[in-house]
Coordinates of C-alpha atoms in Angstrom, one line a residue:
M16 CA 72.3 -21.5 -41.5
I17 CA 72.9 -22.8 -45.2
T18 CA 74.2 -20.7 -47.8
A19 CA 73.4 -22.1 -51.4
L20 CA 75.4 -21.0 -54.5
C21 CA 75.0 -22.2 -58.2
G22 CA 77.3 -22.5 -61.0
L23 CA 78.3 -24.8 -63.7
G24 CA 79.0 -28.2 -62.9
V25 CA 81.9 -29.9 -64.3
A26 CA 81.7 -33.6 -63.4
G27 CA 83.9 -36.9 -64.3
A28 CA 83.2 -39.9 -62.6
R29 CA 83.1 -38.1 -59.3
K30 CA 80.5 -35.9 -58.9
L31 CA 80.3 -35.1 -55.2
A32 CA 82.6 -33.5 -52.6
V33 CA 82.6 -32.5 -48.9
G34 CA 85.5 -30.7 -47.1
R35 CA 86.9 -27.4 -45.8
A36 CA 87.0 -24.5 -47.8
Y37 CA 90.4 -23.4 -48.8
L38 CA 90.6 -19.8 -50.2
L39 CA 93.4 -19.2 -52.9
K40 CA 94.8 -15.6 -52.4
Q41 CA 94.3 -13.2 -55.3
E42 CA 97.3 -11.9 -57.4
P43 CA 98.8 -8.8 -56.8
S44 CA 97.2 -5.5 -58.2
F45 CA 98.8 -2.9 -60.0
S46 CA 98.1 0.7 -60.5
A47 CA 98.5 2.9 -63.6
E48 CA 101.3 4.9 -61.7
P49 CA 103.8 5.8 -64.5
V50 CA 107.4 5.0 -64.1
A51 CA 110.5 7.2 -64.6
H52 CA 112.9 4.3 -66.0
P53 CA 111.2 2.2 -68.5
D54 CA 114.1 0.2 -68.9
A55 CA 113.9 -1.1 -65.4
E56 CA 110.4 -2.2 -65.9
L57 CA 111.4 -3.9 -69.0
R58 CA 114.0 -5.9 -67.2
R59 CA 111.5 -6.5 -64.4
L60 CA 109.2 -8.0 -67.2
D61 CA 111.7 -10.2 -68.5
A62 CA 112.8 -11.6 -65.0
A63 CA 109.0 -12.3 -64.3
L64 CA 108.6 -14.0 -67.7
D65 CA 111.5 -16.3 -66.9
A66 CA 110.2 -17.1 -63.7
A67 CA 107.0 -18.1 -65.1
R68 CA 108.7 -19.9 -67.9
R69 CA 110.7 -21.8 -65.1
H70 CA 107.6 -22.7 -62.9
L71 CA 105.6 -23.9 -65.9
E72 CA 108.5 -26.1 -66.8
R73 CA 109.0 -27.7 -63.4
I74 CA 105.2 -28.6 -63.3
R75 CA 105.5 -30.0 -66.7
H76 CA 108.5 -32.0 -65.5
Q77 CA 106.5 -33.6 -62.6
I78 CA 103.6 -34.6 -64.5
P79 CA 103.5 -38.5 -64.3
A80 CA 104.6 -40.4 -67.5
D81 CA 101.3 -42.1 -67.6
T82 CA 99.3 -39.1 -67.5
P83 CA 97.2 -38.4 -70.6
A84 CA 99.3 -36.3 -73.4
H85 CA 96.9 -33.3 -73.5
I86 CA 97.4 -32.5 -69.8
A87 CA 100.9 -31.5 -70.4
E88 CA 100.1 -30.0 -73.8
F89 CA 98.0 -27.5 -71.8
I90 CA 101.3 -26.5 -70.1
D91 CA 103.2 -26.5 -73.4
T92 CA 100.5 -23.9 -74.9
H93 CA 101.0 -21.5 -71.8
L94 CA 104.9 -21.9 -72.4
L95 CA 104.6 -21.0 -76.0
M96 CA 102.3 -18.0 -75.0
L97 CA 104.9 -16.4 -72.9
T98 CA 106.8 -16.0 -75.9
D99 CA 103.9 -14.7 -77.9
S100 CA 104.6 -11.3 -79.7
A101 CA 100.9 -10.3 -79.3
L102 CA 101.5 -10.4 -75.7
V103 CA 105.0 -9.9 -74.9
D104 CA 106.2 -7.4 -77.6
A105 CA 103.1 -5.4 -77.3
T106 CA 103.5 -5.1 -73.6
R107 CA 107.2 -4.0 -73.9
D108 CA 105.8 -1.4 -76.5
L109 CA 103.4 0.2 -73.8
I110 CA 106.2 0.3 -71.2
R111 CA 108.7 1.9 -73.5
D112 CA 106.3 4.1 -75.4
Q113 CA 104.0 5.4 -72.7
H114 CA 106.4 4.6 -69.5
L115 CA 103.8 2.4 -67.9
N116 CA 104.9 0.0 -65.1
A117 CA 105.2 -3.6 -66.3
G118 CA 102.2 -4.9 -64.2
W119 CA 99.9 -2.3 -65.6
A120 CA 101.2 -2.6 -69.3
L121 CA 100.6 -6.3 -68.9
K122 CA 97.0 -5.7 -67.7
L123 CA 96.3 -3.2 -70.4
Q124 CA 97.5 -5.7 -73.3
R125 CA 95.6 -8.5 -71.5
D126 CA 92.4 -6.5 -71.7
I127 CA 93.0 -5.9 -75.4
L128 CA 93.5 -9.6 -76.3
V129 CA 90.6 -10.9 -74.1
Q130 CA 88.4 -8.4 -75.7
V131 CA 89.0 -9.8 -78.9
F132 CA 88.3 -13.6 -77.9
E133 CA 85.1 -12.1 -76.0
E134 CA 83.7 -10.6 -79.2
M135 CA 83.8 -14.4 -80.8
D136 CA 80.3 -16.0 -81.1
D137 CA 81.6 -19.3 -80.6
P138 CA 81.9 -20.6 -77.2
Y139 CA 85.1 -22.4 -77.3
L140 CA 87.1 -19.7 -79.1
R141 CA 85.6 -17.2 -76.7
S142 CA 86.9 -19.6 -73.7
R143 CA 90.5 -19.5 -75.1
G144 CA 90.6 -16.0 -73.6
D145 CA 90.9 -17.7 -70.4
D146 CA 94.5 -18.9 -71.5
V147 CA 95.3 -15.0 -71.9
E148 CA 94.2 -14.4 -68.5
H149 CA 96.0 -17.5 -66.9
V150 CA 99.3 -16.8 -68.5
V151 CA 99.1 -13.2 -67.6
R152 CA 98.2 -14.0 -64.1
Q153 CA 101.4 -16.2 -63.9
I154 CA 103.5 -13.5 -65.1
Q155 CA 101.8 -10.8 -62.6
V156 CA 102.4 -13.0 -59.6
F157 CA 106.2 -12.9 -60.2
L158 CA 106.2 -9.3 -61.1
G159 CA 104.4 -9.1 -57.5
G160 CA 107.7 -10.5 -56.1
V161 CA 106.3 -13.9 -55.4
D162 CA 109.1 -16.7 -55.5
S163 CA 108.3 -19.5 -57.7
D164 CA 108.5 -22.1 -54.6
A165 CA 105.9 -20.1 -52.9
Q166 CA 103.5 -21.0 -55.5
E167 CA 103.4 -24.9 -54.7
F168 CA 100.8 -26.3 -52.6
A169 CA 101.7 -28.7 -49.7
S170 CA 100.1 -32.1 -49.8
D171 CA 99.3 -31.7 -46.1
T172 CA 97.7 -28.3 -46.6
V173 CA 95.5 -28.9 -49.5
A174 CA 94.6 -32.6 -49.5
G175 CA 90.9 -33.1 -49.3
V176 CA 90.1 -29.5 -49.3
V177 CA 87.8 -27.5 -51.5
V178 CA 89.9 -24.9 -53.4
V179 CA 88.0 -21.5 -53.7
A180 CA 89.4 -19.3 -56.3
D181 CA 88.2 -16.3 -58.5
D182 CA 90.0 -18.5 -61.4
L183 CA 92.5 -21.5 -61.5
T184 CA 95.1 -21.7 -64.3
P185 CA 95.9 -25.2 -65.8
A186 CA 99.2 -25.2 -63.9
D187 CA 97.0 -24.6 -60.7
A188 CA 94.6 -27.3 -61.3
I189 CA 97.6 -30.0 -62.2
V190 CA 99.5 -29.1 -59.1
L191 CA 96.5 -29.2 -56.7
G192 CA 95.3 -32.4 -58.4
Q193 CA 98.8 -33.9 -57.8
R194 CA 98.3 -32.9 -53.9
G195 CA 95.1 -34.6 -53.6
V196 CA 92.7 -31.6 -53.4
G197 CA 89.0 -32.7 -53.1
A198 CA 87.1 -30.1 -55.4
F199 CA 87.2 -26.8 -57.2
I200 CA 85.2 -23.6 -57.1
T201 CA 85.8 -20.8 -59.2
E202 CA 84.3 -17.3 -59.8
H203 CA 85.1 -17.6 -63.6
G204 CA 85.7 -20.2 -66.3
G205 CA 83.3 -22.2 -68.4
P206 CA 82.8 -25.9 -69.3
M207 CA 84.9 -25.4 -72.5
S208 CA 87.8 -23.8 -70.4
H209 CA 91.3 -25.7 -70.3
T210 CA 91.0 -25.8 -66.7
A211 CA 87.6 -27.6 -66.9
I212 CA 88.9 -30.1 -69.5
L213 CA 91.6 -30.7 -66.9
A214 CA 89.2 -31.1 -63.9
R215 CA 87.4 -33.6 -66.0
S216 CA 90.5 -35.5 -66.8
L217 CA 91.7 -35.4 -63.3
D218 CA 88.3 -36.4 -62.0
I219 CA 88.1 -33.6 -59.6
P220 CA 84.6 -32.3 -59.1
T221 CA 84.2 -28.7 -60.1
V222 CA 81.9 -25.9 -60.1
M223 CA 82.7 -22.9 -62.1
G224 CA 81.1 -19.4 -62.6
V225 CA 80.2 -19.2 -58.8
H226 CA 79.9 -15.3 -58.7
R227 CA 81.5 -13.8 -55.5
A228 CA 82.6 -17.2 -53.9
T229 CA 85.7 -15.9 -52.7
E230 CA 83.7 -13.1 -50.7
I231 CA 80.7 -15.2 -49.5
L232 CA 82.6 -18.6 -48.7
R233 CA 85.0 -18.3 -45.7
H234 CA 88.4 -19.9 -45.3
G235 CA 87.9 -23.3 -43.3
E236 CA 84.3 -23.7 -43.5
Q237 CA 82.6 -26.9 -44.6
V238 CA 81.4 -27.1 -48.1
V239 CA 79.5 -29.5 -50.1
V240 CA 80.2 -29.5 -54.0
N241 CA 77.8 -31.1 -56.3
A242 CA 79.3 -31.0 -59.9
E243 CA 76.6 -32.8 -61.4
T244 CA 74.0 -30.0 -60.7
G245 CA 76.4 -27.2 -60.2
C246 CA 75.2 -26.3 -56.5
V247 CA 77.5 -25.4 -53.7
L248 CA 76.4 -25.5 -50.1
A249 CA 78.4 -24.0 -47.1
T250 CA 76.8 -25.1 -43.9
S251 CA 78.0 -26.1 -40.3
D252 CA 74.9 -28.0 -39.8
S253 CA 76.0 -31.5 -38.4
E254 CA 72.8 -33.2 -40.0
T255 CA 73.1 -31.7 -43.5
L256 CA 76.9 -32.6 -43.5
A257 CA 76.2 -36.1 -42.4
F258 CA 73.7 -36.5 -44.9
F259 CA 76.0 -35.5 -47.8
R260 CA 78.8 -37.5 -46.4
R261 CA 76.6 -40.4 -46.5
R262 CA 75.7 -39.7 -50.0
L263 CA 79.5 -39.4 -50.7
S264 CA 80.2 -42.8 -49.1
S265 CA 77.5 -44.4 -51.0
A266 CA 78.7 -42.7 -54.3
E267 CA 82.2 -43.9 -53.7
Q268 CA 81.0 -47.4 -53.0
R269 CA 78.8 -47.3 -56.2
R270 CA 81.9 -46.2 -58.2
A271 CA 83.8 -49.1 -56.9
T272 CA 81.0 -51.4 -57.8
L273 CA 80.6 -50.0 -61.3
K274 CA 84.2 -50.6 -61.7
Q275 CA 83.9 -54.5 -61.3
L276 CA 81.7 -54.2 -64.4
L277 CA 84.3 -53.0 -66.9
T278 CA 85.2 -56.5 -68.1
R279 CA 81.4 -57.7 -67.7
P280 CA 79.4 -58.1 -71.0
S281 CA 76.8 -55.4 -71.8
T282 CA 73.9 -57.8 -71.7
S283 CA 70.5 -57.7 -70.1
R284 CA 69.0 -60.2 -67.6
D285 CA 67.0 -61.9 -70.4
G286 CA 70.2 -62.1 -72.4
V287 CA 69.8 -59.1 -75.1
P288 CA 73.3 -57.7 -76.0
V289 CA 73.5 -53.8 -75.8
V290 CA 76.4 -51.9 -77.6
L291 CA 77.8 -49.0 -75.4
L292 CA 79.8 -46.6 -77.2
A293 CA 81.6 -43.3 -76.4
N294 CA 80.9 -39.8 -77.5
L295 CA 84.5 -37.8 -78.1
E296 CA 84.7 -34.0 -78.0
L297 CA 88.6 -34.2 -78.4
P298 CA 91.0 -37.0 -79.4
E299 CA 92.3 -37.0 -75.8
D300 CA 88.7 -38.2 -74.6
S301 CA 89.4 -41.6 -76.3
A302 CA 91.6 -42.6 -73.4
A303 CA 88.7 -42.1 -70.9
A304 CA 86.4 -44.2 -73.4
Q305 CA 88.7 -47.0 -73.1
Q306 CA 89.1 -46.6 -69.3
N307 CA 85.2 -46.8 -68.9
G308 CA 84.9 -49.9 -71.1
A309 CA 83.4 -48.6 -74.2
S310 CA 83.0 -50.8 -77.1
G311 CA 84.2 -48.1 -79.7
V312 CA 83.2 -44.7 -80.7
G313 CA 79.6 -44.0 -81.7
L314 CA 80.2 -40.0 -82.2
Y315 CA 83.3 -38.1 -82.8
R316 CA 82.8 -34.5 -83.3
T317 CA 85.3 -33.0 -85.4
E318 CA 84.4 -29.3 -85.2
F319 CA 87.6 -28.5 -82.9
L320 CA 89.7 -29.4 -85.8
Y321 CA 88.2 -26.3 -87.7
L322 CA 88.0 -24.3 -84.7
N323 CA 91.6 -24.7 -83.9
H324 CA 93.0 -23.3 -87.1
T325 CA 93.3 -20.0 -88.8
R326 CA 92.5 -21.6 -92.0
A327 CA 90.6 -24.8 -93.1
P328 CA 92.6 -28.0 -91.9
S329 CA 94.3 -30.0 -94.6
E330 CA 93.6 -33.4 -95.4
E331 CA 96.9 -34.5 -93.8
E332 CA 95.9 -32.8 -90.8
H333 CA 92.4 -34.6 -90.6
L334 CA 94.2 -37.9 -91.3
A335 CA 96.7 -37.6 -88.6
D336 CA 93.9 -36.8 -86.0
Y337 CA 91.9 -39.7 -87.0
L338 CA 94.8 -42.2 -87.0
G339 CA 95.9 -40.9 -83.7
I340 CA 92.3 -42.0 -82.3
L341 CA 92.2 -45.0 -84.0
K342 CA 95.6 -46.0 -82.6
T343 CA 94.1 -45.3 -79.3
L344 CA 91.1 -47.5 -79.9
N345 CA 93.4 -50.7 -80.8
G346 CA 90.8 -52.3 -83.2
L347 CA 87.6 -50.7 -81.7
P348 CA 85.2 -48.8 -84.3
L349 CA 85.4 -45.1 -84.7
T350 CA 82.2 -43.1 -86.2
I351 CA 83.4 -39.8 -87.5
R352 CA 80.9 -37.2 -87.8
T353 CA 81.7 -34.8 -90.6
L354 CA 81.8 -31.2 -90.1
D355 CA 78.8 -29.6 -88.1
L356 CA 79.7 -26.0 -88.2
G357 CA 77.6 -23.2 -89.1
L358 CA 78.6 -19.3 -89.5
D359 CA 77.6 -18.8 -85.9
K360 CA 80.9 -20.0 -85.0
N361 CA 82.5 -16.6 -86.6
I362 CA 85.5 -18.2 -88.0
Q363 CA 87.3 -15.9 -90.0
Y364 CA 88.2 -17.9 -93.0
L365 CA 84.3 -18.9 -93.3
S366 CA 83.0 -15.3 -92.7
D367 CA 85.4 -14.0 -95.5
R368 CA 83.7 -16.3 -98.2
L369 CA 80.0 -16.6 -97.0
P370 CA 77.4 -14.1 -96.0
P371 CA 75.9 -13.9 -92.6
L372 CA 73.0 -15.9 -91.3
T373 CA 70.0 -14.3 -89.8
N374 CA 69.2 -17.6 -88.0
P375 CA 72.3 -19.9 -87.6
A376 CA 70.7 -22.8 -86.0
L377 CA 68.3 -23.2 -89.3
G378 CA 70.7 -22.1 -91.8
L379 CA 74.0 -23.0 -93.6
R380 CA 75.5 -25.7 -91.1
A381 CA 76.5 -29.4 -91.2
I382 CA 75.7 -31.0 -94.5
R383 CA 74.4 -27.9 -95.9
L384 CA 77.6 -26.1 -95.7
C385 CA 79.8 -29.2 -96.7
L386 CA 77.8 -29.7 -100.1
K387 CA 77.9 -25.8 -100.8
E388 CA 81.6 -25.6 -100.0
P389 CA 83.4 -28.8 -101.3
D390 CA 86.7 -27.2 -100.8
L391 CA 86.1 -27.2 -97.1
F392 CA 84.6 -30.5 -96.9
L393 CA 86.5 -32.6 -99.6
P394 CA 89.7 -32.8 -97.4
Q395 CA 87.8 -34.3 -94.6
L396 CA 85.9 -36.8 -96.7
R397 CA 89.1 -37.8 -98.1
A398 CA 90.9 -38.4 -95.0
I399 CA 88.0 -40.2 -93.4
L400 CA 88.2 -42.5 -96.4
R401 CA 91.9 -43.0 -96.1
A402 CA 91.7 -43.6 -92.3
S403 CA 89.3 -46.4 -93.2
A404 CA 92.0 -48.2 -94.8
V405 CA 93.7 -48.4 -91.4
G406 CA 90.9 -49.1 -88.9
P407 CA 87.2 -49.8 -88.4
V408 CA 85.8 -46.2 -89.5
R409 CA 82.4 -45.2 -89.9
L410 CA 81.5 -41.9 -91.6
M411 CA 78.4 -40.0 -90.2
I412 CA 76.5 -37.0 -91.8
P413 CA 74.8 -34.5 -89.4
M414 CA 71.6 -32.5 -89.7
I415 CA 70.0 -34.3 -92.9
S416 CA 66.6 -32.9 -93.9
T417 CA 66.2 -34.1 -97.4
L418 CA 66.8 -37.4 -99.7
N419 CA 68.2 -35.2 -102.1
E420 CA 71.1 -34.2 -99.8
I421 CA 71.7 -37.8 -99.1
D422 CA 71.9 -38.7 -102.7
T423 CA 74.1 -35.6 -103.5
L424 CA 76.5 -36.7 -100.8
L425 CA 76.5 -40.5 -101.8
R426 CA 77.3 -39.5 -105.5
L427 CA 80.3 -37.2 -104.2
I428 CA 81.6 -39.9 -102.0
Q429 CA 81.6 -42.3 -105.1
T430 CA 83.5 -39.8 -107.0
T431 CA 86.0 -39.1 -104.2
K432 CA 86.6 -43.0 -104.2
R433 CA 87.3 -43.0 -107.8
L434 CA 89.6 -40.3 -107.6
L435 CA 91.7 -41.9 -104.5
R436 CA 91.8 -45.0 -106.7
T437 CA 93.5 -43.2 -109.4
Q438 CA 96.0 -41.7 -107.2
G439 CA 97.0 -45.3 -105.6
L440 CA 95.5 -44.1 -102.1
K441 CA 93.9 -47.1 -100.1
F442 CA 90.4 -46.9 -98.4
D443 CA 87.9 -49.5 -97.3
P444 CA 85.3 -49.6 -100.1
L445 CA 82.8 -50.9 -97.8
M446 CA 83.1 -48.3 -95.2
P447 CA 79.7 -47.7 -93.4
I448 CA 78.0 -44.4 -94.3
G449 CA 75.4 -43.2 -91.9
G450 CA 73.2 -40.3 -90.9
M451 CA 72.2 -38.5 -87.9
I452 CA 68.4 -38.1 -87.3
E453 CA 68.0 -34.6 -85.8
V454 CA 65.0 -32.9 -87.4
P455 CA 61.5 -33.9 -87.4
A456 CA 61.5 -34.2 -91.1
A457 CA 64.3 -36.7 -91.0
A458 CA 62.8 -38.7 -88.4
L459 CA 59.4 -38.8 -90.4
M460 CA 61.4 -39.8 -93.5
A461 CA 63.7 -42.3 -91.6
E462 CA 62.6 -45.3 -93.7
S463 CA 63.5 -43.8 -97.0
L464 CA 66.9 -42.6 -95.5
A465 CA 67.6 -46.0 -94.1
R466 CA 67.2 -47.5 -97.6
R467 CA 70.1 -45.3 -98.6
L468 CA 72.4 -45.5 -95.6
D469 CA 74.3 -48.1 -93.6
F470 CA 73.3 -46.8 -90.4
L471 CA 71.0 -44.1 -88.5
S472 CA 72.0 -42.3 -85.4
I473 CA 69.3 -40.3 -83.4
G474 CA 70.9 -37.0 -82.2
T475 CA 68.3 -36.1 -79.3
N476 CA 69.8 -32.9 -78.3
D477 CA 68.6 -31.4 -81.8
L478 CA 65.8 -33.4 -82.4
I479 CA 64.2 -32.3 -79.0
Q480 CA 64.9 -28.7 -79.9
Y481 CA 63.4 -28.7 -83.2
T482 CA 60.3 -31.0 -82.4
L483 CA 59.3 -28.8 -79.4
A484 CA 60.6 -25.5 -81.2
I485 CA 62.5 -24.2 -78.2
D486 CA 66.0 -23.1 -78.0
R487 CA 67.7 -25.4 -75.0
L488 CA 70.3 -22.7 -74.5
D489 CA 67.7 -19.7 -73.9
D490 CA 66.8 -19.7 -70.3
S491 CA 63.4 -18.2 -70.7
V492 CA 62.1 -21.0 -72.5
S493 CA 64.6 -24.0 -71.6
Y494 CA 62.0 -25.3 -69.2
L495 CA 60.2 -26.5 -72.1
Y496 CA 62.9 -29.0 -73.2
E497 CA 61.4 -32.4 -72.3
P498 CA 62.8 -35.5 -73.7
L499 CA 59.7 -37.4 -72.4
H500 CA 57.4 -35.4 -74.5
P501 CA 55.0 -37.8 -76.4
A502 CA 56.0 -36.2 -79.7
V503 CA 59.5 -36.8 -78.9
L504 CA 59.0 -40.3 -77.9
R505 CA 56.7 -41.0 -80.9
L506 CA 59.4 -39.8 -83.3
I507 CA 62.0 -42.0 -81.8
R508 CA 59.9 -45.0 -81.9
H509 CA 59.1 -44.1 -85.5
I510 CA 62.8 -44.0 -86.5
I511 CA 63.6 -47.3 -84.6
E512 CA 60.6 -49.0 -86.4
A513 CA 61.8 -47.5 -89.8
A514 CA 65.2 -49.1 -88.9
A515 CA 64.0 -52.4 -88.2
K516 CA 62.0 -52.5 -91.5
T517 CA 64.9 -52.2 -93.6
R518 CA 67.4 -53.9 -91.3
T519 CA 69.3 -50.8 -90.6
R520 CA 71.5 -50.4 -87.5
V521 CA 70.2 -47.8 -85.3
S522 CA 71.7 -46.2 -82.4
M523 CA 71.1 -42.9 -80.3
C524 CA 74.2 -40.4 -79.8
G525 CA 72.5 -37.4 -77.9
E526 CA 72.5 -36.4 -74.3
M527 CA 69.6 -38.7 -73.7
A528 CA 71.4 -41.8 -74.5
G529 CA 73.9 -41.1 -71.5
D530 CA 71.1 -40.1 -69.0
A531 CA 70.6 -43.3 -66.8
R532 CA 67.2 -42.1 -65.8
Y533 CA 66.2 -42.9 -69.4
T534 CA 67.9 -46.3 -70.3
R535 CA 65.1 -48.4 -69.4
L536 CA 62.9 -46.3 -71.6
L537 CA 65.1 -46.4 -74.7
L538 CA 65.5 -50.3 -74.0
G539 CA 61.9 -50.7 -74.0
L540 CA 61.5 -48.6 -77.1
G541 CA 63.9 -50.9 -78.9
L542 CA 67.3 -49.3 -79.0
R543 CA 70.3 -51.7 -78.7
E544 CA 73.1 -49.2 -79.2
L545 CA 73.9 -46.2 -77.2
S546 CA 76.5 -43.6 -77.5
M547 CA 77.2 -41.0 -74.6
Q548 CA 80.2 -39.3 -72.7
P549 CA 82.6 -41.6 -71.3
G550 CA 81.7 -41.1 -67.8
S551 CA 78.1 -42.3 -68.1
L552 CA 79.0 -45.6 -69.6
L553 CA 79.2 -47.8 -66.5
E554 CA 76.1 -46.6 -65.0
V555 CA 74.2 -47.2 -68.0
K556 CA 75.8 -50.7 -68.2
A557 CA 74.7 -51.4 -64.8
I558 CA 71.0 -50.7 -65.6
V559 CA 71.3 -52.7 -68.9
R560 CA 72.6 -55.9 -66.7
D561 CA 69.8 -55.2 -64.3
S562 CA 66.9 -55.0 -66.7
D563 CA 64.6 -57.6 -68.5
I564 CA 64.3 -55.9 -71.8
G565 CA 61.3 -58.3 -73.0
A566 CA 59.3 -56.9 -70.3
L567 CA 60.3 -53.4 -70.9
A568 CA 59.4 -53.8 -74.3
R569 CA 56.0 -55.1 -73.4
T570 CA 55.4 -52.3 -70.9
M571 CA 56.6 -49.6 -73.3
D572 CA 54.2 -50.9 -75.9
E573 CA 51.1 -50.4 -73.5
L574 CA 52.5 -47.0 -72.2
M575 CA 52.8 -45.6 -75.7
Q576 CA 49.2 -46.3 -76.4
G577 CA 48.0 -44.0 -73.8
I578 CA 51.1 -41.6 -73.4
D579 CA 50.4 -38.3 -71.8
E580 CA 52.8 -35.4 -71.7
R581 CA 51.6 -34.4 -68.0
S582 CA 52.9 -37.6 -66.5
P583 CA 56.3 -38.4 -67.8
Q584 CA 57.6 -39.4 -64.1
S585 CA 54.8 -41.9 -64.0
L586 CA 56.4 -43.3 -67.1
L587 CA 59.7 -44.0 -65.8
E588 CA 58.3 -45.3 -62.6
R589 CA 56.1 -48.0 -64.4
L590 CA 59.2 -48.9 -66.5
A591 CA 61.4 -49.3 -63.3
E592 CA 58.8 -51.8 -61.9
A593 CA 58.8 -53.7 -65.3
A594 CA 62.3 -54.0 -65.3

């Protein structure tokens, strides 16, 4: 018998794992029973806080020196939260004023704080409620009388196992990762949680949001984790297990083979060079980009700078962020996408100054917001220009839909340059300025845009969504999201041809660029620069090196003549034959 469960996959280079399920025990539960002596409960709370702090400090001390800095920063964040008055002082007040026991008071205060995060529209900020949950759980474990040493996991116990838990704290993930755990399955958490980011960094296949996993899965049974699809299989069927172990072995051999491509050129069999760049969500991702052989950064999303502040970030904060990435890239180019933020993000300092939107996806976002709110945009623009004096920086504007927007923006950039000169601040006067083609109007106007810009980048996520008029996050219509729809392919080809006419550099930075199924198609359409999440770089490079781009281009020309939306798979099969 096979039990199949589904959740949200979080994959790095490793996407598959097979191993015994290891069910982590749940944290102690607490009741609303009042106490006669609140002072004693306050002392218990303080002791638990001290124990949690010592536990986190010990984990932080054990992190190897060569580990990416952001891994230790997650622990630092939780250490700071142990002293946060909104959590600790408010809990003390509940104990003192209402004679609650420490565990219950902590739970009540946690619920209040988590509710605040859950009411936020932005998924990143909403996921920060996980940090509150994780810190409270650390404290509650020690309130339940658990010694800190008992929270450690012996290597001979967890090496290679699939840990199943209702949730995992970043500290859990770090310790288990150091002990050689095979994979994670959690009932809670999402792809933007700190635990998810850590799992990717530690290259541990993870599936999150698997409802009732700790009830359904049994300790010790064999489990298959597919972090690419978000599927979990529990089975004792020997043939099924043998099948997935062969797949796992094949995948590991494939990874080893791909690693050999790190220093090889990204050039096709017929000698055509293809530039492969990385997309960065966070500055910390630049290390993964380098480890996977990226030729630079084709898209750095800067929204987290805005989301991580209670006010708009300053010019100096922007600059420090960009200089940090440039230092890591060590001379490789950095493409910085300017703010792509809409009022759907529910950021207080934005909401206070602008009216609510009825349709955020089509409203005041990206370049529209930047031009309307120069006070918000200019610090970023000045910082990008100043960073260009230090390393190879390109500025990229999202969500262009009219020529007037570009002309207005270019005038603003010229004004900013003049002001920087008068202030004696350095910048690269020839810093390339490009635009993202994400809406059909921009795609159809690509030639005119290209004549004004230094480069174009095709953002397929939004371009497909707006072309097909579907919300890709809406489960009821997401099945209509089809990168191979003839309308999408014709728009992509039109953009590439417009760029060729004007000798303008063109790249693709949407999800389609990093999906190895489409690499031959994109090469055949004429793209020679692709930007993707770092984990996809070597897989795409392997296909580039194994392709005859001339043959792909000829086949693609033929296929585009009679392209039919009912046969996207045959399109890929024909290209595979041509390569």
